[in-house]
Amino acid sequence: MILVTGGAGFIGSNFVIDWVAESNEPLINLDKLTYAGNLQNLAEIQDDSRHIFVQGDIGDKKLIAELLEQHKPRAVVNFAAESHVDRSITGPDDFIQTNIVGTFNLLEAVRAYWSALADREKADFRFLHVSTDEVYGSLKPDAPAFTENHPYEPNSPYSASKAASDHLVRAYHHTYGLPVLTTNCSNNYGPYHFPEKLIPLMIVNALAGRPLPVYGDGMQIRDWLFVKDHCSAIRRVLQAGKLGETYNVGGWNEKANIDIVRTVCRLLDEQKPRADGKSYSEQITYVTDRPGHDRRYAIDASKIERELGWKPAETFETGIRKTIDWYLTHGDWVANVQSGSYREWVETNYGNRK
Ligand code: NAD
Ligand code: TYD
């Protein structure tokens, strides 16, 4: 049995679905169901008895302690977080609460549980913390990609809160010997991606005939990985990662934002042409930049490749096609997540951009 947190969000739900498909080991999925958590993401496994869903907060030490006592998991995989940079700029509080205080409370509950285990279970236990490349800050155009030794230089409230959580996880290993592993992954994309992030926002706005808002000059660079490849990397690190180590996860796919948006438009032009015969790229609109916008992220994934033999299965070209197909065939999911609170967010984030 493993305990997964945040398993109703984008990456967590993909991880849970893949876990159930590939393993007989049951899992408990603890998720607060914030605006980003959605049980509909888990509809395909709703009748599977190996998946136990519990609504709750990683900051609720009592609840975590009860779940650990009751289910005695051999590992915790921590996805739960506030994850959107723009929201961290307009309202950082939740990021501090969940990403820092929540991770701290989770670590405390796990430490108490782990300390009381018998020697064998104690040695086999793992706490895997899922983090991001954004903790490393922004790269100059010709700088080498981030290795695990790159200094932490977070620039947004989101990345600063994730950096703080990474430091706590590290400290719990060094101070208490908690058997931790940390992964720092690049930008993910794929099914169940909430349409506040670049790729799904561009797909749903394009199809709805709305503007495609590109921040600043659109030349910021992100390094993209198909979500299922992130999930396979996490499974591999959980299985074979060295205790206390961090692993960078990425697919060597650096792309400028404007190129991503143009690729999305080109594929939609092919697969669902606009009624007027024009390209979706006509909808591209440059808007005011994000404050403190990091210019470039790039992951050097050689350590996980070399030491754990992990490699992504998808290229950007195959992954983005799968993603577009998924959105074209899941209009109901898109309609359901575009609730009242989603519409409020669109007004907050885009209303004041010129
Ligand atoms: P997401 O926002 O889609 O999902 C987060 C999930 O956590 C949601 O289901 C939400 O309900 C849940 N949650 C939030 N606060 C909680 C709390 N206090 N207690 C319990 N559950 C809570 O995020 P995501 O994109 O799936 O990211 C998952 C993890 O991966 C995060 O830790 C993020 O920092 C990290 N990450 C994301 C990316 C990316 O490109 N999306 C890349 C690298 C790392
Ligand atoms: P995002 O998906 O929010 O991920 P992150 O900020 O964590 O990398 O954004 C990816 C890139 O796309 C980032 O450089 C900001 C940019 N972006 C836009 O240009 N327009 C948008 O509407 C959004 C949401 C993002």
PDB file of N, CA and C in Angstrom, residues 289-348:
ATOM      1  N   ASP A 289       3.351  41.223 -19.817  1.00  0.00           N
ATOM      2  CA  ASP A 289       4.129  40.099 -19.296  1.00  0.00           C
ATOM      3  C   ASP A 289       3.767  39.801 -17.840  1.00  0.00           C
ATOM      4  N   ARG A 290       4.111  38.590 -17.416  1.00  0.00           N
ATOM      5  CA  ARG A 290       3.988  38.166 -16.015  1.00  0.00           C
ATOM      6  C   ARG A 290       5.082  38.879 -15.211  1.00  0.00           C
ATOM      7  N   PRO A 291       4.756  39.451 -14.039  1.00  0.00           N
ATOM      8  CA  PRO A 291       5.816  40.086 -13.232  1.00  0.00           C
ATOM      9  C   PRO A 291       6.869  39.051 -12.812  1.00  0.00           C
ATOM     10  N   GLY A 292       8.151  39.424 -12.939  1.00  0.00           N
ATOM     11  CA  GLY A 292       9.235  38.534 -12.512  1.00  0.00           C
ATOM     12  C   GLY A 292       9.367  37.276 -13.358  1.00  0.00           C
ATOM     13  N   HIS A 293       8.846  37.321 -14.586  1.00  0.00           N
ATOM     14  CA  HIS A 293       8.759  36.138 -15.449  1.00  0.00           C
ATOM     15  C   HIS A 293      10.137  35.510 -15.701  1.00  0.00           C
ATOM     16  N   ASP A 294      10.325  34.260 -15.315  1.00  0.00           N
ATOM     17  CA  ASP A 294      11.587  33.560 -15.577  1.00  0.00           C
ATOM     18  C   ASP A 294      11.755  33.362 -17.080  1.00  0.00           C
ATOM     19  N   ARG A 295      12.963  33.645 -17.569  1.00  0.00           N
ATOM     20  CA  ARG A 295      13.203  33.633 -19.008  1.00  0.00           C
ATOM     21  C   ARG A 295      13.373  32.214 -19.559  1.00  0.00           C
ATOM     22  N   ARG A 296      14.110  31.415 -18.823  1.00  0.00           N
ATOM     23  CA  ARG A 296      14.398  30.082 -19.399  1.00  0.00           C
ATOM     24  C   ARG A 296      14.594  29.025 -18.309  1.00  0.00           C
ATOM     25  N   TYR A 297      13.964  27.869 -18.513  1.00  0.00           N
ATOM     26  CA  TYR A 297      14.240  26.673 -17.702  1.00  0.00           C
ATOM     27  C   TYR A 297      14.738  25.575 -18.655  1.00  0.00           C
ATOM     28  N   ALA A 298      15.685  24.778 -18.179  1.00  0.00           N
ATOM     29  CA  ALA A 298      16.133  23.617 -18.962  1.00  0.00           C
ATOM     30  C   ALA A 298      16.705  22.587 -18.000  1.00  0.00           C
ATOM     31  N   ILE A 299      16.270  21.358 -18.166  1.00  0.00           N
ATOM     32  CA  ILE A 299      16.677  20.286 -17.243  1.00  0.00           C
ATOM     33  C   ILE A 299      17.747  19.399 -17.871  1.00  0.00           C
ATOM     34  N   ASP A 300      18.814  19.189 -17.127  1.00  0.00           N
ATOM     35  CA  ASP A 300      19.799  18.177 -17.488  1.00  0.00           C
ATOM     36  C   ASP A 300      19.364  16.881 -16.790  1.00  0.00           C
ATOM     37  N   ALA A 301      18.849  15.951 -17.585  1.00  0.00           N
ATOM     38  CA  ALA A 301      18.289  14.719 -17.002  1.00  0.00           C
ATOM     39  C   ALA A 301      19.293  13.567 -17.055  1.00  0.00           C
ATOM     40  N   SER A 302      20.600  13.884 -17.160  1.00  0.00           N
ATOM     41  CA  SER A 302      21.545  12.752 -17.316  1.00  0.00           C
ATOM     42  C   SER A 302      21.643  11.863 -16.091  1.00  0.00           C
ATOM     43  N   LYS A 303      21.449  12.437 -14.890  1.00  0.00           N
ATOM     44  CA  LYS A 303      21.642  11.598 -13.694  1.00  0.00           C
ATOM     45  C   LYS A 303      20.598  10.463 -13.644  1.00  0.00           C
ATOM     46  N   ILE A 304      19.339  10.807 -13.835  1.00  0.00           N
ATOM     47  CA  ILE A 304      18.300   9.755 -13.756  1.00  0.00           C
ATOM     48  C   ILE A 304      18.454   8.748 -14.913  1.00  0.00           C
ATOM     49  N   GLU A 305      18.927   9.240 -16.065  1.00  0.00           N
ATOM     50  CA  GLU A 305      19.160   8.329 -17.194  1.00  0.00           C
ATOM     51  C   GLU A 305      20.311   7.376 -16.871  1.00  0.00           C
ATOM     52  N   ARG A 306      21.396   7.955 -16.365  1.00  0.00           N
ATOM     53  CA  ARG A 306      22.620   7.176 -16.127  1.00  0.00           C
ATOM     54  C   ARG A 306      22.452   6.219 -14.952  1.00  0.00           C
ATOM     55  N   GLU A 307      21.938   6.753 -13.831  1.00  0.00           N
ATOM     56  CA  GLU A 307      21.913   5.948 -12.601  1.00  0.00           C
ATOM     57  C   GLU A 307      20.707   5.030 -12.506  1.00  0.00           C
ATOM     58  N   LEU A 308      19.574   5.455 -13.075  1.00  0.00           N
ATOM     59  CA  LEU A 308      18.361   4.647 -12.903  1.00  0.00           C
ATOM     60  C   LEU A 308      17.824   4.102 -14.227  1.00  0.00           C
ATOM     61  N   GLY A 309      18.505   4.442 -15.311  1.00  0.00           N
ATOM     62  CA  GLY A 309      18.111   3.898 -16.616  1.00  0.00           C
ATOM     63  C   GLY A 309      16.759   4.391 -17.104  1.00  0.00           C
ATOM     64  N   TRP A 310      16.319   5.565 -16.618  1.00  0.00           N
ATOM     65  CA  TRP A 310      15.020   6.096 -17.057  1.00  0.00           C
ATOM     66  C   TRP A 310      15.186   6.963 -18.300  1.00  0.00           C
ATOM     67  N   LYS A 311      14.235   6.818 -19.224  1.00  0.00           N
ATOM     68  CA  LYS A 311      14.179   7.693 -20.400  1.00  0.00           C
ATOM     69  C   LYS A 311      12.717   7.956 -20.728  1.00  0.00           C
ATOM     70  N   PRO A 312      12.397   9.141 -21.257  1.00  0.00           N
ATOM     71  CA  PRO A 312      10.998   9.370 -21.654  1.00  0.00           C
ATOM     72  C   PRO A 312      10.605   8.514 -22.850  1.00  0.00           C
ATOM     73  N   ALA A 313       9.335   8.137 -22.894  1.00  0.00           N
ATOM     74  CA  ALA A 313       8.858   7.328 -24.029  1.00  0.00           C
ATOM     75  C   ALA A 313       8.387   8.218 -25.184  1.00  0.00           C
ATOM     76  N   GLU A 314       7.963   9.440 -24.851  1.00  0.00           N
ATOM     77  CA  GLU A 314       7.402  10.315 -25.892  1.00  0.00           C
ATOM     78  C   GLU A 314       8.396  11.393 -26.298  1.00  0.00           C
ATOM     79  N   THR A 315       8.348  11.780 -27.565  1.00  0.00           N
ATOM     80  CA  THR A 315       9.012  13.021 -27.994  1.00  0.00           C
ATOM     81  C   THR A 315       7.978  14.140 -27.826  1.00  0.00           C
ATOM     82  N   PHE A 316       8.382  15.390 -27.991  1.00  0.00           N
ATOM     83  CA  PHE A 316       7.379  16.449 -27.904  1.00  0.00           C
ATOM     84  C   PHE A 316       6.326  16.273 -29.002  1.00  0.00           C
ATOM     85  N   GLU A 317       6.763  15.874 -30.173  1.00  0.00           N
ATOM     86  CA  GLU A 317       5.843  15.755 -31.318  1.00  0.00           C
ATOM     87  C   GLU A 317       4.769  14.681 -31.061  1.00  0.00           C
ATOM     88  N   THR A 318       5.165  13.536 -30.500  1.00  0.00           N
ATOM     89  CA  THR A 318       4.150  12.495 -30.242  1.00  0.00           C
ATOM     90  C   THR A 318       3.269  12.892 -29.050  1.00  0.00           C
ATOM     91  N   GLY A 319       3.883  13.484 -28.023  1.00  0.00           N
ATOM     92  CA  GLY A 319       3.130  13.839 -26.822  1.00  0.00           C
ATOM     93  C   GLY A 319       2.107  14.936 -27.075  1.00  0.00           C
ATOM     94  N   ILE A 320       2.485  15.914 -27.864  1.00  0.00           N
ATOM     95  CA  ILE A 320       1.550  17.036 -28.077  1.00  0.00           C
ATOM     96  C   ILE A 320       0.375  16.563 -28.956  1.00  0.00           C
ATOM     97  N   ARG A 321       0.629  15.631 -29.869  1.00  0.00           N
ATOM     98  CA  ARG A 321      -0.485  15.093 -30.670  1.00  0.00           C
ATOM     99  C   ARG A 321      -1.473  14.332 -29.783  1.00  0.00           C
ATOM    100  N   LYS A 322      -0.930  13.527 -28.863  1.00  0.00           N
ATOM    101  CA  LYS A 322      -1.814  12.787 -27.942  1.00  0.00           C
ATOM    102  C   LYS A 322      -2.632  13.764 -27.099  1.00  0.00           C
ATOM    103  N   THR A 323      -1.979  14.841 -26.692  1.00  0.00           N
ATOM    104  CA  THR A 323      -2.651  15.825 -25.837  1.00  0.00           C
ATOM    105  C   THR A 323      -3.798  16.510 -26.585  1.00  0.00           C
ATOM    106  N   ILE A 324      -3.512  16.936 -27.816  1.00  0.00           N
ATOM    107  CA  ILE A 324      -4.561  17.602 -28.615  1.00  0.00           C
ATOM    108  C   ILE A 324      -5.720  16.629 -28.847  1.00  0.00           C
ATOM    109  N   ASP A 325      -5.395  15.380 -29.185  1.00  0.00           N
ATOM    110  CA  ASP A 325      -6.460  14.377 -29.386  1.00  0.00           C
ATOM    111  C   ASP A 325      -7.307  14.251 -28.130  1.00  0.00           C
ATOM    112  N   TRP A 326      -6.649  14.224 -26.965  1.00  0.00           N
ATOM    113  CA  TRP A 326      -7.377  14.046 -25.714  1.00  0.00           C
ATOM    114  C   TRP A 326      -8.344  15.212 -25.491  1.00  0.00           C
ATOM    115  N   TYR A 327      -7.884  16.435 -25.705  1.00  0.00           N
ATOM    116  CA  TYR A 327      -8.776  17.591 -25.493  1.00  0.00           C
ATOM    117  C   TYR A 327      -9.913  17.610 -26.508  1.00  0.00           C
ATOM    118  N   LEU A 328      -9.618  17.165 -27.736  1.00  0.00           N
ATOM    119  CA  LEU A 328     -10.682  17.157 -28.747  1.00  0.00           C
ATOM    120  C   LEU A 328     -11.758  16.128 -28.420  1.00  0.00           C
ATOM    121  N   THR A 329     -11.379  15.091 -27.680  1.00  0.00           N
ATOM    122  CA  THR A 329     -12.371  14.044 -27.370  1.00  0.00           C
ATOM    123  C   THR A 329     -12.915  14.151 -25.942  1.00  0.00           C
ATOM    124  N   HIS A 330     -12.496  15.174 -25.199  1.00  0.00           N
ATOM    125  CA  HIS A 330     -12.965  15.311 -23.809  1.00  0.00           C
ATOM    126  C   HIS A 330     -13.571  16.690 -23.543  1.00  0.00           C
ATOM    127  N   GLY A 331     -14.441  17.092 -24.466  1.00  0.00           N
ATOM    128  CA  GLY A 331     -15.114  18.385 -24.326  1.00  0.00           C
ATOM    129  C   GLY A 331     -15.924  18.479 -23.037  1.00  0.00           C
ATOM    130  N   ASP A 332     -16.477  17.358 -22.569  1.00  0.00           N
ATOM    131  CA  ASP A 332     -17.289  17.376 -21.339  1.00  0.00           C
ATOM    132  C   ASP A 332     -16.420  17.730 -20.141  1.00  0.00           C
ATOM    133  N   TRP A 333     -15.236  17.133 -20.098  1.00  0.00           N
ATOM    134  CA  TRP A 333     -14.307  17.419 -18.987  1.00  0.00           C
ATOM    135  C   TRP A 333     -13.969  18.906 -18.983  1.00  0.00           C
ATOM    136  N   VAL A 334     -13.663  19.446 -20.154  1.00  0.00           N
ATOM    137  CA  VAL A 334     -13.292  20.868 -20.247  1.00  0.00           C
ATOM    138  C   VAL A 334     -14.469  21.732 -19.770  1.00  0.00           C
ATOM    139  N   ALA A 335     -15.665  21.406 -20.255  1.00  0.00           N
ATOM    140  CA  ALA A 335     -16.840  22.211 -19.878  1.00  0.00           C
ATOM    141  C   ALA A 335     -17.036  22.160 -18.362  1.00  0.00           C
ATOM    142  N   ASN A 336     -16.832  20.986 -17.760  1.00  0.00           N
ATOM    143  CA  ASN A 336     -17.064  20.854 -16.319  1.00  0.00           C
ATOM    144  C   ASN A 336     -16.051  21.616 -15.475  1.00  0.00           C
ATOM    145  N   VAL A 337     -14.782  21.673 -15.913  1.00  0.00           N
ATOM    146  CA  VAL A 337     -13.798  22.384 -15.075  1.00  0.00           C
ATOM    147  C   VAL A 337     -13.911  23.900 -15.241  1.00  0.00           C
ATOM    148  N   GLN A 338     -14.613  24.332 -16.308  1.00  0.00           N
ATOM    149  CA  GLN A 338     -14.756  25.783 -16.501  1.00  0.00           C
ATOM    150  C   GLN A 338     -15.959  26.297 -15.706  1.00  0.00           C
ATOM    151  N   SER A 339     -15.835  26.123 -14.379  1.00  0.00           N
ATOM    152  CA  SER A 339     -16.939  26.460 -13.485  1.00  0.00           C
ATOM    153  C   SER A 339     -16.903  27.949 -13.153  1.00  0.00           C
ATOM    154  N   GLY A 340     -17.717  28.347 -12.204  1.00  0.00           N
ATOM    155  CA  GLY A 340     -17.744  29.745 -11.763  1.00  0.00           C
ATOM    156  C   GLY A 340     -16.387  30.225 -11.311  1.00  0.00           C
ATOM    157  N   SER A 341     -15.667  29.397 -10.516  1.00  0.00           N
ATOM    158  CA  SER A 341     -14.397  29.867  -9.987  1.00  0.00           C
ATOM    159  C   SER A 341     -13.360  29.985 -11.110  1.00  0.00           C
ATOM    160  N   TYR A 342     -13.490  29.165 -12.138  1.00  0.00           N
ATOM    161  CA  TYR A 342     -12.579  29.276 -13.285  1.00  0.00           C
ATOM    162  C   TYR A 342     -12.819  30.616 -13.989  1.00  0.00           C
ATOM    163  N   ARG A 343     -14.093  30.959 -14.170  1.00  0.00           N
ATOM    164  CA  ARG A 343     -14.389  32.215 -14.869  1.00  0.00           C
ATOM    165  C   ARG A 343     -13.886  33.416 -14.076  1.00  0.00           C
ATOM    166  N   GLU A 344     -13.980  33.335 -12.742  1.00  0.00           N
ATOM    167  CA  GLU A 344     -13.447  34.432 -11.909  1.00  0.00           C
ATOM    168  C   GLU A 344     -11.945  34.574 -12.118  1.00  0.00           C
ATOM    169  N   TRP A 345     -11.245  33.424 -12.204  1.00  0.00           N
ATOM    170  CA  TRP A 345      -9.796  33.459 -12.387  1.00  0.00           C
ATOM    171  C   TRP A 345      -9.417  34.114 -13.722  1.00  0.00           C
ATOM    172  N   VAL A 346     -10.150  33.778 -14.767  1.00  0.00           N
ATOM    173  CA  VAL A 346      -9.855  34.353 -16.084  1.00  0.00           C
ATOM    174  C   VAL A 346      -9.973  35.871 -16.005  1.00  0.00           C
ATOM    175  N   GLU A 347     -10.993  36.361 -15.288  1.00  0.00           N
ATOM    176  CA  GLU A 347     -11.169  37.811 -15.141  1.00  0.00           C
ATOM    177  C   GLU A 347     -10.019  38.405 -14.320  1.00  0.00           C
ATOM    178  N   THR A 348      -9.628  37.738 -13.213  1.00  0.00           N
ATOM    179  CA  THR A 348      -8.551  38.263 -12.365  1.00  0.00           C
ATOM    180  C   THR A 348      -7.235  38.323 -13.127  1.00  0.00           C
TER     181      THR A 348
END
